[in-house]
Coordinates of C-alpha atoms and ligand atoms in Angstrom, one line a residue:
M38 CA -39.6 6.1 27.7
T39 CA -38.6 5.4 24.2
L40 CA -38.1 1.5 25.1
S41 CA -39.8 -0.7 26.7
I42 CA -39.4 -4.7 27.6
V43 CA -42.3 -7.0 28.2
H44 CA -42.4 -10.7 29.0
T45 CA -44.3 -13.8 27.8
R46 CA -43.3 -17.5 26.4
A47 CA -43.0 -19.3 23.4
S48 CA -44.2 -22.8 23.5
N49 CA -41.5 -25.8 22.8
G50 CA -43.0 -29.5 23.4
I51 CA -44.1 -29.1 26.9
E52 CA -41.8 -26.4 27.4
A53 CA -42.6 -22.8 28.0
P54 CA -38.9 -20.5 27.1
Q55 CA -38.9 -17.4 27.9
V56 CA -38.9 -14.4 25.2
T57 CA -38.6 -11.1 26.2
V58 CA -40.8 -8.3 23.9
E59 CA -38.4 -5.0 23.1
V60 CA -40.3 -2.4 21.9
H61 CA -38.1 1.0 20.5
I62 CA -39.7 4.2 19.6
A63 CA -37.8 6.1 17.4
N64 CA -38.5 9.7 15.7
G65 CA -38.2 9.3 12.1
L66 CA -39.9 8.0 9.3
P67 CA -42.9 6.2 10.5
G68 CA -42.4 2.7 10.5
F69 CA -43.3 -0.8 12.1
S70 CA -41.0 -3.7 12.0
I71 CA -40.6 -7.1 13.7
V72 CA -37.5 -9.0 14.1
G73 CA -37.5 -12.5 15.8
L74 CA -40.3 -14.1 14.1
P75 CA -40.9 -16.0 11.3
E76 CA -41.6 -13.8 8.0
T77 CA -45.1 -14.8 7.3
S78 CA -46.2 -14.3 10.9
V79 CA -44.2 -10.6 10.7
K80 CA -46.9 -9.5 8.5
E81 CA -49.8 -10.7 10.3
A82 CA -48.9 -9.8 13.9
R83 CA -48.0 -5.9 12.5
D84 CA -51.4 -5.7 10.9
R85 CA -53.5 -6.8 13.7
V86 CA -51.5 -4.9 16.4
K87 CA -52.1 -1.8 14.8
S88 CA -55.8 -2.5 14.5
A89 CA -56.1 -3.6 17.8
L90 CA -54.5 -0.6 19.3
Q91 CA -56.4 2.0 17.0
N92 CA -59.7 0.1 17.7
S93 CA -59.4 0.3 21.1
G94 CA -59.1 3.9 20.9
F95 CA -55.3 4.3 21.0
E96 CA -53.4 6.5 18.7
F97 CA -51.0 4.4 17.1
P98 CA -47.7 6.5 17.3
A99 CA -46.7 8.0 13.6
K100 CA -43.0 7.5 14.4
R101 CA -40.4 4.2 13.7
I102 CA -41.5 1.6 16.0
T103 CA -38.9 -1.6 16.4
V104 CA -40.0 -4.7 17.9
N105 CA -37.8 -7.6 19.0
L106 CA -38.4 -10.9 20.3
A107 CA -35.5 -12.5 21.9
P108 CA -34.0 -14.9 21.5
A109 CA -34.2 -15.0 17.9
D110 CA -33.1 -18.7 17.3
L111 CA -36.2 -20.0 19.2
P112 CA -38.6 -20.7 16.9
K113 CA -42.3 -19.1 17.5
E114 CA -45.3 -19.8 15.6
G115 CA -48.6 -17.4 15.7
G116 CA -50.6 -15.0 17.1
R117 CA -49.5 -15.6 21.1
F118 CA -47.1 -12.3 21.0
D119 CA -49.6 -9.9 19.5
L120 CA -50.9 -9.0 23.3
P121 CA -47.2 -8.6 24.9
I122 CA -46.4 -6.1 21.5
A123 CA -49.1 -4.4 22.1
I124 CA -48.1 -3.9 25.6
G125 CA -45.0 -3.2 24.8
I126 CA -45.9 -0.5 22.3
L127 CA -48.0 1.4 24.7
S128 CA -45.6 1.4 27.5
A129 CA -43.0 2.7 25.4
C130 CA -45.0 5.6 24.2
D131 CA -45.4 6.6 28.1
M132 CA -48.9 5.2 28.2
L133 CA -48.3 3.0 31.2
P134 CA -46.5 5.3 33.5
G135 CA -45.0 4.1 36.5
I136 CA -46.1 0.1 35.7
D137 CA -43.7 -2.3 36.3
L138 CA -44.3 -4.5 33.6
S139 CA -41.5 -7.0 34.9
K140 CA -44.4 -8.2 37.1
Y141 CA -46.3 -9.9 34.6
E142 CA -46.1 -11.9 31.5
F143 CA -48.7 -11.6 28.5
Y144 CA -50.7 -14.1 26.4
G145 CA -53.0 -13.9 23.8
E146 CA -53.8 -13.1 19.9
L147 CA -55.5 -10.2 19.1
A148 CA -58.5 -9.5 16.8
L149 CA -58.5 -6.0 15.0
S150 CA -61.3 -5.3 17.6
G151 CA -59.0 -5.3 20.1
K152 CA -60.4 -8.5 22.2
V153 CA -58.0 -11.3 22.9
R154 CA -58.4 -14.6 21.4
N155 CA -57.1 -17.9 22.8
I156 CA -54.0 -19.7 22.3
H157 CA -52.5 -23.2 22.9
G158 CA -50.4 -24.5 25.4
E159 CA -52.1 -22.4 28.9
I160 CA -50.4 -24.8 31.5
P161 CA -47.0 -24.6 30.5
L162 CA -47.2 -21.1 30.6
A163 CA -48.9 -20.3 34.2
L164 CA -46.7 -23.1 35.6
A165 CA -43.7 -20.9 34.3
A166 CA -44.9 -17.8 35.3
K167 CA -45.8 -19.1 38.8
Q168 CA -42.0 -20.3 39.0
L169 CA -41.3 -16.7 38.7
D170 CA -44.2 -15.5 41.0
R171 CA -45.3 -13.4 37.7
Y172 CA -48.9 -12.4 37.0
C173 CA -50.2 -14.2 33.9
I174 CA -52.4 -12.3 31.8
L175 CA -54.1 -14.8 29.5
P176 CA -57.4 -14.7 27.2
E177 CA -60.8 -15.5 28.7
G178 CA -61.3 -18.6 27.1
N179 CA -57.9 -19.7 28.5
M180 CA -58.6 -19.4 32.2
K181 CA -60.3 -22.5 33.0
M182 CA -57.8 -25.0 32.3
A183 CA -55.0 -22.7 33.3
S184 CA -57.1 -22.8 36.9
L185 CA -55.7 -26.2 37.2
V186 CA -52.2 -24.7 38.2
R187 CA -52.9 -24.3 42.1
E188 CA -51.6 -20.6 43.1
A189 CA -50.9 -19.6 39.8
K190 CA -51.7 -16.0 39.4
C191 CA -53.7 -15.9 36.4
I192 CA -55.7 -13.1 35.4
A193 CA -58.1 -13.4 32.4
A194 CA -58.2 -10.4 29.8
P195 CA -61.3 -10.2 27.8
S196 CA -59.7 -7.2 25.7
L197 CA -57.0 -4.8 25.0
K198 CA -58.7 -1.8 26.5
E199 CA -60.0 -3.6 29.8
L200 CA -56.4 -4.7 30.6
Y201 CA -55.0 -1.1 29.9
H202 CA -57.2 0.1 32.5
H203 CA -56.7 -3.0 35.2
L204 CA -52.6 -2.3 34.5
L205 CA -53.2 1.6 35.2
G206 CA -55.4 0.0 38.4
Q207 CA -58.5 2.0 37.7
D208 CA -60.9 -0.7 36.4
L209 CA -59.2 -4.1 38.2
L210 CA -59.7 -7.5 36.6
E211 CA -60.2 -10.2 39.0
L212 CA -57.7 -13.1 40.2
G213 CA -58.3 -16.4 38.6
K214 CA -59.0 -18.9 41.5
S215 CA -57.5 -21.9 41.3
A216 CA -59.8 -25.2 40.9
P217 CA -59.8 -27.4 43.5
M218 CA -59.3 -31.1 42.4
P219 CA -63.0 -32.9 42.4
N220 CA -62.6 -36.2 44.7
E221 CA -65.7 -37.6 43.3
M222 CA -64.8 -39.6 40.4
Q223 CA -67.3 -41.2 37.8
F224 CA -66.8 -43.7 34.9
H225 CA -69.3 -45.0 32.0
Y226 CA -68.6 -47.9 32.4
D227 CA -68.2 -50.7 35.7
L228 CA -66.6 -53.9 35.9
R229 CA -70.0 -55.5 37.4
D230 CA -71.4 -55.7 33.7
V231 CA -69.1 -58.2 32.4
I232 CA -70.5 -61.4 32.9
G233 CA -68.1 -64.2 34.2
Q234 CA -64.3 -63.7 32.5
Q235 CA -62.9 -64.0 35.9
V236 CA -59.2 -65.1 35.1
A237 CA -59.3 -61.9 32.5
K238 CA -60.7 -59.8 35.5
R239 CA -58.5 -60.9 37.4
A240 CA -55.3 -59.8 34.9
L241 CA -56.9 -56.4 34.7
E242 CA -57.0 -56.2 38.6
I243 CA -53.5 -57.1 38.6
A244 CA -52.5 -54.7 35.3
A245 CA -54.2 -51.9 37.0
A246 CA -52.0 -52.4 40.7
G247 CA -48.7 -52.6 38.9
Q248 CA -49.4 -50.6 35.6
H249 CA -48.7 -53.7 33.7
N250 CA -49.3 -53.6 29.6
L251 CA -51.8 -55.9 28.7
L252 CA -53.3 -58.0 25.6
F253 CA -56.1 -59.7 25.6
L254 CA -56.7 -62.7 22.9
G255 CA -59.4 -64.3 21.9
P256 CA -62.5 -65.2 19.3
P257 CA -65.0 -62.3 19.1
G258 CA -67.8 -61.2 21.1
T259 CA -66.3 -62.1 24.4
G260 CA -66.0 -59.1 26.0
K261 CA -62.2 -58.1 25.3
S262 CA -62.9 -54.7 24.3
M263 CA -65.6 -54.6 27.2
L264 CA -63.0 -55.5 29.8
A265 CA -60.3 -52.9 28.7
Q266 CA -62.9 -50.1 28.8
R267 CA -63.2 -50.9 32.3
L268 CA -59.6 -50.6 33.4
L269 CA -60.1 -46.6 33.5
S270 CA -62.7 -47.5 36.2
I271 CA -60.4 -49.5 38.8
L272 CA -56.8 -47.6 37.9
P273 CA -55.8 -45.6 41.2
P274 CA -56.7 -41.7 41.3
M275 CA -54.2 -39.7 40.0
T276 CA -51.8 -37.0 42.1
E277 CA -52.2 -33.5 41.4
E278 CA -48.9 -33.4 39.6
E279 CA -49.7 -36.1 37.6
A280 CA -53.3 -34.3 36.6
V281 CA -51.2 -30.9 35.6
E282 CA -49.0 -33.1 33.7
T283 CA -51.7 -34.4 31.6
A284 CA -54.0 -31.6 31.2
A285 CA -50.5 -29.6 30.0
I286 CA -50.2 -32.1 27.1
H287 CA -53.7 -31.7 26.4
S288 CA -54.0 -27.7 26.3
I289 CA -50.8 -27.7 24.0
C290 CA -53.4 -29.4 21.6
G291 CA -55.8 -26.9 22.3
K292 CA -58.1 -29.3 24.1
R293 CA -60.2 -28.1 27.2
L294 CA -61.0 -30.9 29.4
S295 CA -64.1 -30.5 31.3
Y296 CA -63.7 -29.7 35.2
R297 CA -64.8 -33.1 36.5
S298 CA -62.7 -35.0 33.9
W299 CA -59.7 -33.1 34.5
C300 CA -58.4 -35.6 37.2
Q301 CA -59.3 -38.6 35.4
R302 CA -57.1 -40.6 33.8
P303 CA -57.0 -40.1 29.9
F304 CA -58.5 -43.3 27.9
R305 CA -56.9 -43.2 24.5
A306 CA -58.5 -45.1 21.6
P307 CA -56.8 -44.6 18.7
H308 CA -58.3 -46.4 15.3
H309 CA -56.4 -48.9 13.7
T310 CA -55.6 -47.1 10.9
S311 CA -54.1 -44.2 12.7
S312 CA -50.8 -43.0 11.0
A313 CA -47.5 -43.4 12.9
V314 CA -47.7 -39.2 13.4
A315 CA -51.2 -39.7 14.7
L316 CA -50.1 -41.8 17.3
V317 CA -46.5 -40.6 18.7
G318 CA -47.2 -36.9 17.3
G319 CA -45.3 -34.9 14.6
G320 CA -45.7 -32.2 12.1
S321 CA -43.7 -28.9 11.3
Q322 CA -44.9 -27.5 15.0
P323 CA -44.3 -30.7 16.7
K324 CA -47.8 -31.7 18.4
P325 CA -48.0 -34.5 20.6
G326 CA -49.7 -37.5 19.4
E327 CA -51.8 -40.3 20.9
I328 CA -49.2 -41.9 22.9
S329 CA -48.5 -38.6 24.8
L330 CA -52.5 -37.4 24.9
A331 CA -52.6 -40.6 27.1
H332 CA -50.0 -39.7 29.4
N333 CA -50.6 -40.9 32.7
G334 CA -53.8 -43.1 31.5
V335 CA -54.6 -46.2 29.0
L336 CA -53.8 -46.3 25.2
F337 CA -56.5 -49.1 24.4
L338 CA -55.0 -50.2 20.8
D339 CA -58.2 -52.6 19.8
E340 CA -57.6 -55.5 16.5
L341 CA -54.1 -54.9 17.2
P342 CA -52.6 -57.0 13.8
E343 CA -54.8 -54.8 12.1
F344 CA -52.6 -51.4 13.0
D345 CA -49.4 -51.5 10.2
R346 CA -46.8 -53.2 11.4
K347 CA -44.3 -49.8 10.6
V348 CA -46.7 -48.1 12.9
L349 CA -46.4 -50.5 16.0
D350 CA -43.0 -50.4 16.2
V351 CA -42.3 -46.9 16.7
L352 CA -44.6 -47.4 20.1
R353 CA -41.7 -49.3 21.2
E354 CA -39.0 -46.9 22.2
P355 CA -41.5 -44.8 24.4
M356 CA -43.2 -47.8 25.9
E357 CA -39.2 -48.1 27.7
T358 CA -38.7 -44.5 27.8
G359 CA -42.1 -43.0 28.6
E360 CA -41.3 -40.0 26.5
I361 CA -41.0 -39.0 23.0
T362 CA -38.1 -37.1 20.9
I363 CA -39.7 -35.4 18.2
S364 CA -36.9 -34.0 15.9
R365 CA -37.9 -32.0 13.0
A366 CA -35.4 -29.8 10.7
A367 CA -35.3 -26.8 12.7
R368 CA -36.5 -28.0 16.3
Q369 CA -37.0 -30.6 18.6
A370 CA -39.6 -31.4 20.9
D371 CA -40.0 -33.4 24.2
F372 CA -43.4 -35.0 25.1
P373 CA -44.2 -37.4 28.2
S374 CA -45.8 -40.7 27.2
R375 CA -46.0 -42.8 30.1
F376 CA -49.3 -44.6 28.9
Q377 CA -50.2 -48.3 30.1
L378 CA -50.9 -50.3 27.0
V379 CA -53.9 -52.2 26.8
A380 CA -54.6 -53.9 23.3
A381 CA -57.1 -56.6 22.3
M382 CA -56.9 -59.1 19.2
N383 CA -58.6 -62.6 17.7
P384 CA -55.7 -65.0 17.4
S385 CA -56.5 -65.4 13.4
P386 CA -57.8 -63.3 10.8
T387 CA -60.8 -65.1 10.7
G388 CA -61.8 -64.7 14.5
H389 CA -61.3 -68.1 15.7
H390 CA -58.0 -70.2 15.1
E391 CA -60.1 -73.6 15.5
D392 CA -63.2 -72.8 12.9
G393 CA -60.8 -74.1 9.7
R394 CA -61.5 -71.4 7.7
A395 CA -57.7 -69.7 7.8
T396 CA -54.7 -72.1 7.0
A397 CA -51.6 -72.1 9.5
D398 CA -49.8 -70.2 6.9
Q399 CA -52.4 -67.4 7.1
V400 CA -52.5 -67.5 11.0
M401 CA -49.0 -67.1 11.1
R402 CA -49.3 -64.3 8.6
Y403 CA -51.5 -62.8 10.5
L404 CA -49.5 -63.1 13.8
N405 CA -46.5 -62.0 12.4
R406 CA -47.8 -58.7 11.9
L407 CA -46.9 -58.1 15.2
S408 CA -43.3 -58.0 16.1
G409 CA -41.5 -59.8 19.1
P410 CA -39.8 -56.8 20.5
L411 CA -43.4 -55.1 21.0
L412 CA -44.8 -58.7 22.0
D413 CA -41.6 -58.8 24.5
R414 CA -43.1 -55.2 25.9
I415 CA -46.1 -56.7 26.8
D416 CA -46.1 -58.1 30.6
I417 CA -49.4 -60.0 30.7
Q418 CA -51.2 -61.3 27.8
L419 CA -53.8 -63.4 28.4
E420 CA -56.6 -65.6 26.4
V421 CA -60.4 -64.6 26.8
P422 CA -62.5 -67.8 25.9
R423 CA -66.1 -67.9 24.9
L424 CA -68.2 -68.3 28.2
P425 CA -68.7 -71.6 29.1
K426 CA -72.2 -73.2 28.1
G427 CA -74.8 -72.8 30.7
I428 CA -73.8 -69.3 32.5
L429 CA -75.9 -67.1 30.4
S430 CA -78.9 -69.4 31.4
R431 CA -78.1 -69.4 35.3
R432 CA -79.1 -66.7 38.0
L433 CA -75.8 -65.6 39.0
P434 CA -75.2 -63.5 41.9
D435 CA -74.0 -59.7 41.3
F436 CA -70.5 -59.3 40.0
E437 CA -68.0 -57.2 42.0
T438 CA -68.2 -53.8 41.2
S439 CA -65.8 -51.8 40.2
A440 CA -65.3 -49.5 43.5
D441 CA -63.9 -53.0 45.1
V442 CA -61.9 -53.9 42.9
R443 CA -60.1 -50.1 43.0
A444 CA -60.1 -50.4 46.3
R445 CA -57.8 -53.2 46.5
V446 CA -55.7 -51.6 43.2
I447 CA -55.1 -48.4 45.5
Q448 CA -53.6 -50.4 48.2
A449 CA -51.4 -52.6 46.3
R450 CA -50.4 -49.6 44.1
E451 CA -49.4 -47.6 47.7
K452 CA -47.3 -50.3 48.8
Q453 CA -45.2 -50.3 45.6
L454 CA -44.9 -46.6 46.0
N455 CA -43.5 -46.7 49.6
R456 CA -41.3 -49.5 48.5
S457 CA -39.9 -48.3 45.2
G458 CA -41.0 -44.8 44.2
C459 CA -42.9 -46.1 41.3
P460 CA -45.4 -48.9 40.1
N461 CA -43.9 -52.3 39.4
A462 CA -44.0 -52.1 35.6
L463 CA -41.5 -49.0 35.8
L464 CA -38.8 -50.8 38.2
S465 CA -35.2 -51.6 36.6
G466 CA -31.8 -52.0 37.8
D467 CA -31.3 -52.1 41.5
P468 CA -34.8 -51.4 42.9
L469 CA -36.1 -54.2 40.6
K470 CA -33.4 -56.6 41.7
Q471 CA -34.5 -55.9 45.7
A472 CA -38.1 -56.1 45.1
T473 CA -37.8 -59.0 43.1
Q474 CA -35.3 -61.5 45.4
L475 CA -36.5 -65.1 45.1
I476 CA -36.1 -68.2 47.4
Q477 CA -32.7 -70.4 45.3
Q478 CA -35.2 -73.0 44.7
D479 CA -37.9 -70.9 42.9
A480 CA -35.2 -68.8 40.9
E481 CA -34.1 -72.3 39.6
F482 CA -37.5 -73.2 38.9
L483 CA -38.3 -69.9 36.7
E484 CA -35.0 -70.5 35.2
N485 CA -35.6 -73.5 33.8
V486 CA -39.2 -72.2 32.6
L487 CA -37.9 -69.6 30.5
E488 CA -34.7 -71.8 29.1
R489 CA -38.1 -74.2 27.8
L490 CA -40.0 -71.3 26.8
K491 CA -37.1 -69.6 25.2
L492 CA -38.0 -66.3 26.5
S493 CA -35.9 -63.1 26.4
T494 CA -34.5 -61.4 29.7
R495 CA -37.0 -58.7 29.4
A496 CA -39.9 -61.3 29.6
Y497 CA -37.8 -62.8 32.7
H498 CA -38.1 -59.3 34.5
K499 CA -41.5 -58.8 33.5
I500 CA -42.7 -62.2 35.2
L501 CA -40.9 -60.9 38.1
K502 CA -42.5 -57.6 38.1
V503 CA -46.1 -59.3 37.3
A504 CA -45.2 -61.7 40.4
R505 CA -44.5 -58.8 42.7
T506 CA -47.7 -56.8 41.8
I507 CA -49.7 -60.1 42.8
A508 CA -47.8 -60.5 45.9
D509 CA -48.3 -57.0 46.8
L510 CA -52.6 -57.4 46.1
Q511 CA -52.2 -60.3 48.5
G512 CA -49.9 -58.4 50.9
E513 CA -47.1 -60.6 50.8
E514 CA -43.7 -59.4 51.6
N515 CA -41.9 -62.0 49.4
I516 CA -42.4 -63.6 46.0
Q517 CA -43.6 -67.1 46.4
R518 CA -44.0 -69.8 44.0
P519 CA -47.9 -69.4 43.6
H520 CA -47.3 -65.6 42.6
L521 CA -44.9 -67.0 40.1
A522 CA -46.7 -69.6 38.4
E523 CA -49.6 -67.2 38.3
A524 CA -47.7 -64.6 36.5
L525 CA -46.2 -67.1 34.3
G526 CA -49.8 -68.3 33.2
F527 CA -49.9 -64.9 31.6
R528 CA -48.0 -65.6 28.3
A529 CA -50.7 -66.6 26.2
M530 CA -49.2 -65.1 23.0
D531 CA -46.0 -67.4 23.6
R532 CA -48.2 -70.6 23.8
L533 CA -50.2 -69.8 20.9
L534 CA -47.2 -69.0 18.9
K535 CA -45.1 -72.3 20.1
N536 CA -48.6 -74.4 19.1
M537 CA -48.4 -72.7 15.6
Q538 CA -44.9 -73.8 15.3
Q539 CA -45.6 -77.4 16.0
Ligands
ATP32 N1 -68.6 -61.3 29.1 C1 -69.4 -60.6 28.6 N2 -70.4 -59.9 29.6 C2 -71.4 -59.1 29.1 N3 -71.5 -59.0 27.7 C3 -70.6 -59.6 26.7 C4 -69.6 -60.4 27.3 N4 -69.1 -60.5 26.5 C5 -69.4 -60.2 25.5 N5 -70.5 -59.4 25.8 C6 -71.4 -58.7 24.9 O1 -71.1 -58.9 23.5 C7 -70.9 -57.7 23.0 C8 -69.2 -57.5 22.5 O2 -68.2 -57.9 23.3 P1 -67.1 -57.1 23.2 O3 -66.9 -55.8 21.9 O4 -66.4 -56.9 24.1 O5 -66.4 -58.5 22.1 P2 -65.0 -58.2 21.8 O6 -64.2 -59.7 22.4 O7 -63.9 -57.1 21.9 O8 -65.0 -58.9 20.3 P3 -64.2 -58.3 18.9 O9 -63.1 -59.3 18.8 O10 -65.1 -58.8 17.9 O11 -63.9 -57.4 18.9 C9 -70.6 -56.3 24.3 O12 -71.1 -55.4 23.9 C10 -71.4 -57.2 25.1 O13 -72.8 -56.7 24.9
MG33 MG1 -63.1 -55.6 20.4

């Protein structure tokens, strides 16, 4: 045979488009050309593949070798095509007689010695190979993450030589086992450690139940960051599908999750000096940013007004759509970014708004760093005040643990999923209308309040959604006045801005 075809995949956002490696060996002046790869990587791949074949004990054919990576217009990066090219050459030289290569997909960069080096983005590859029921041949270091894909047929190839013997059926490499999802969860922090702050804990529970965005507002040292860090411990567990989605994004960045942590929701807390690209993703080879790494989990922005306003404004679109499209001159990549935003801030640049150290103007300038549309997207905003006098010296009964709260959250979330198939925060259109019907008096009451506070229609829907979650936590079929009243209480920023203007 002088022509061989080997399957592999490129990486584009969260997708893994198919790439076919065609190798043709012809008589003539010896040469080795690769087409379909960007120019700089061609030379590198050629040198690596040649040395790896020779150092694995194969003779490099002294013929005219042409390798084509199709489709040509698909952007392809880096060393991941080395292994499929090497296998293609072996097959075209009749070194793999009778082997049906169409059952396999090959991935891996080759070291000059013939060892197979790790690549990025193994989960999308394993998922795609599984769909076509092909064996997925991967570098050893990628197996742990790939094993998260249930029933994918992954095989680790330590080196080109060992893979060659496996394909010939001589020394079989073992089929990787998929890792079952661990069901016990461990968290670093527990809600029990937070003294008092019952209203803030309640808000955290509501936010967890309905996946609502949340903003804590208050003077320094009252427990805002502490509370936010504990959100993870009361969220419902991820489904296996969600866990794989999240792990896939981490795998694209070359991040390895530990076995225990792969089913835990991610918690990302980027520093306020972060750039827009760090937050939403980017680069010439588009890579996901913090909002995608926080997919299905929590994005915590501490000291919110310290972030550059332009950086915060890029969050507006993905917060609404749950995904981000990164466009670069030559290519475009989509990354999911359905995160729950938790933010914390002081009400004034000095920390307290009544300490008299900042003028009303300075405070206003500080608060104005947050755009209205961003605040509009935060369903629950509340003040975390200093603890009342006496609470620290009193002997207090034990506070509720995260596990207790999580049990209620899970129940409330289940109701939402049964009713509309999504958490309340994501409701829109008809399902939103159906889930949040009010009796006439309550509808009028809410409309009057909105008029008084000059709130937007988006804010109106947010209040309805939060009230729906409160009703779900209480096991009520319909939203009632007390639920609405509690939801209306979570508008601390609106109140603060209104007070400042007076
Ligand atoms: N309610 C509380 N219960 C227990 N410890 C608390 C509480 N509030 C504050 N602390 C203590 O104060 C420390 C600081 O709390 P935290 O970082 O949450 O404050 P913060 O409100 O985020 O302040 P800042 O506005 O300065 O960021 C905590 O590490 C904890 O030791
Ligand atoms: Mg803090």
